Tab-separated table of C-alpha atoms in Angstrom:
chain	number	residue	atom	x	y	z
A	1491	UNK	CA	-10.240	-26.313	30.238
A	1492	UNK	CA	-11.869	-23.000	29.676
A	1493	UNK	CA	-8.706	-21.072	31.290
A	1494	UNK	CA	-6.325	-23.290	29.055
A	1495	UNK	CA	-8.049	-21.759	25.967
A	1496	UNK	CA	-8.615	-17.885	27.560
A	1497	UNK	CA	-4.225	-18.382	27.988
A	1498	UNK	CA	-3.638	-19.764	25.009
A	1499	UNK	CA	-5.634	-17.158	22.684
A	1500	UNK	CA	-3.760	-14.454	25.341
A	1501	UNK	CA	-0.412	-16.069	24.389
A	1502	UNK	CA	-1.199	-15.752	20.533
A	1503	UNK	CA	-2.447	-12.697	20.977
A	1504	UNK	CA	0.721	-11.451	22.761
A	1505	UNK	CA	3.128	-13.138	19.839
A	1506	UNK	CA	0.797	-11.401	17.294
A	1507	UNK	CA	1.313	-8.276	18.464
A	1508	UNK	CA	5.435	-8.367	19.324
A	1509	UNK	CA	5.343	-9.753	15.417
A	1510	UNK	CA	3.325	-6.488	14.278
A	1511	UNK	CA	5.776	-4.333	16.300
A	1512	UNK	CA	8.869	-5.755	15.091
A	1513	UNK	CA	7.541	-5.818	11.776
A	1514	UNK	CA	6.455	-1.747	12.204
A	1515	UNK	CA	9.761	-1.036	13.677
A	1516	UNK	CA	12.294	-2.100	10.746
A	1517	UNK	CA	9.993	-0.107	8.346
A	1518	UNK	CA	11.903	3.395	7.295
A	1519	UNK	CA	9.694	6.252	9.053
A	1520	UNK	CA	10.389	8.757	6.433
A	1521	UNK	CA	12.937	8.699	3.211
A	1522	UNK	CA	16.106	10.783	4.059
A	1523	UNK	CA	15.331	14.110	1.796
A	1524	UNK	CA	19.140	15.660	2.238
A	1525	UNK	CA	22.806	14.750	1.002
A	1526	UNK	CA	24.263	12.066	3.370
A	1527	UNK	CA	27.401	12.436	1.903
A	1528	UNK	CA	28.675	14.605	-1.070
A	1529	UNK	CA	30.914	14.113	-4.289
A	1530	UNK	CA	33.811	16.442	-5.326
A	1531	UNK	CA	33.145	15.758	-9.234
A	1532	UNK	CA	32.091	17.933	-11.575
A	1533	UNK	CA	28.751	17.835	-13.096
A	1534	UNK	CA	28.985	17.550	-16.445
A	1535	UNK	CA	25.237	18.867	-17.713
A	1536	UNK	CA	24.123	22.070	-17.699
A	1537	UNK	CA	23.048	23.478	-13.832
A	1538	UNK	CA	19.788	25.025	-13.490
A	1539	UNK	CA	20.392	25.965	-9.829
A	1540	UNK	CA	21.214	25.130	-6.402
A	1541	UNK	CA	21.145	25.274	-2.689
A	1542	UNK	CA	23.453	25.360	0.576
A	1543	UNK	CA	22.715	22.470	2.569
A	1544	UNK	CA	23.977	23.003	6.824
A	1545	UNK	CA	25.011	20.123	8.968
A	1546	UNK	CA	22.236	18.705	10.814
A	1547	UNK	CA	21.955	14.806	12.062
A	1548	UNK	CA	22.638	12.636	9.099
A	1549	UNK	CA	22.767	15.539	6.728
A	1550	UNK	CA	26.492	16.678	5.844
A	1551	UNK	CA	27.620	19.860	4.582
A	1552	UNK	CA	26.458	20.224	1.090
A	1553	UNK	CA	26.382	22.210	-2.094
A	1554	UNK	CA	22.636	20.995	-3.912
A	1555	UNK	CA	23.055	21.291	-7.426
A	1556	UNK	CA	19.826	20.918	-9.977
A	1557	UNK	CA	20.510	19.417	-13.337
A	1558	UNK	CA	18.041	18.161	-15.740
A	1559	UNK	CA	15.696	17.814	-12.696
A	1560	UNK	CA	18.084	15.669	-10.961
A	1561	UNK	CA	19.955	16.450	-7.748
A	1562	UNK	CA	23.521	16.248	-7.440
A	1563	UNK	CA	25.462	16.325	-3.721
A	1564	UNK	CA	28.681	18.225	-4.131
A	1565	UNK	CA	31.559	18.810	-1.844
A	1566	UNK	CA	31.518	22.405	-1.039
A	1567	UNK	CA	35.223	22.613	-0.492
A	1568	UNK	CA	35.691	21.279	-4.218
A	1569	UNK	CA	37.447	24.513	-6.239
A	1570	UNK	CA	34.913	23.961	-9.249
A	1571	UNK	CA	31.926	24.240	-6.840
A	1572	UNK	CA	33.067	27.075	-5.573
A	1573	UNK	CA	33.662	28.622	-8.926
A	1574	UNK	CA	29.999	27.524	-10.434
A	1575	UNK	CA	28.227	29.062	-6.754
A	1576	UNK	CA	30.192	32.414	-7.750
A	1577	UNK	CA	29.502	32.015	-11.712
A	1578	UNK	CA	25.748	31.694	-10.808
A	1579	UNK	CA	25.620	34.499	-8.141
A	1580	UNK	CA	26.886	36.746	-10.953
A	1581	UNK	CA	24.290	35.265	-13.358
A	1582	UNK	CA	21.256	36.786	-11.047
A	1583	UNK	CA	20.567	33.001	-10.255
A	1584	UNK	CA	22.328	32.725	-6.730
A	1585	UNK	CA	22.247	29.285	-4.427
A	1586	UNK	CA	19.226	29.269	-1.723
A	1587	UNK	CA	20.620	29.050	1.615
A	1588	UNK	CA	18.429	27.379	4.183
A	1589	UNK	CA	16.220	29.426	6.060
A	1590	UNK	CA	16.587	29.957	9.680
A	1591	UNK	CA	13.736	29.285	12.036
């Protein structure tokens, strides 16, 4: 009787802990903090500034603009982009580009 009980508080101790691990594993690790994918329209408030976003993983090629403290993913291929990157290079407020390590 005594091993019946040792097995059966093994067994729900067993099921306990595949439940915590399942539960753990479909939890997010960490929020994705870079442009997944990008848009090619215009933003239509005024841009405070931006920065070049690289490929890496998940993380597409990107134009990060700031606007009204929001951040907008833009296609860097888009002609206005290009135009507003120049426009704000000339203003003395030019886009960050990521730092290499």
């Amino acid at each position: 009787m005594h091993l019946s009980l040792a097995h059966g508080q093994l067994v729900s101790l067993i099921f306990a802990a595949m439940l915590l691990f399942t539960c753990v594993s479909s939890v997010p690790m960490k929020p994705t903090s870079c442009c997944e994918s990008t848009s090619p329209k215009p933003i239509e408030t005024p841009i405070t500034s931006c920065r070049i976003q690289t490929p890496s993983g998940q993380c597409v090629k990107a134009v990060i603009f700031v606007s009204e403290g929001k951040h907008y993913c833009s296609f860097p291929g888009a002609r206005w982009v290009q135009t507003k990157v120049k426009e704000m290079f000339r203003n003395g407020t030019p886009c960050e580009f990521p730092k290499h390590k």
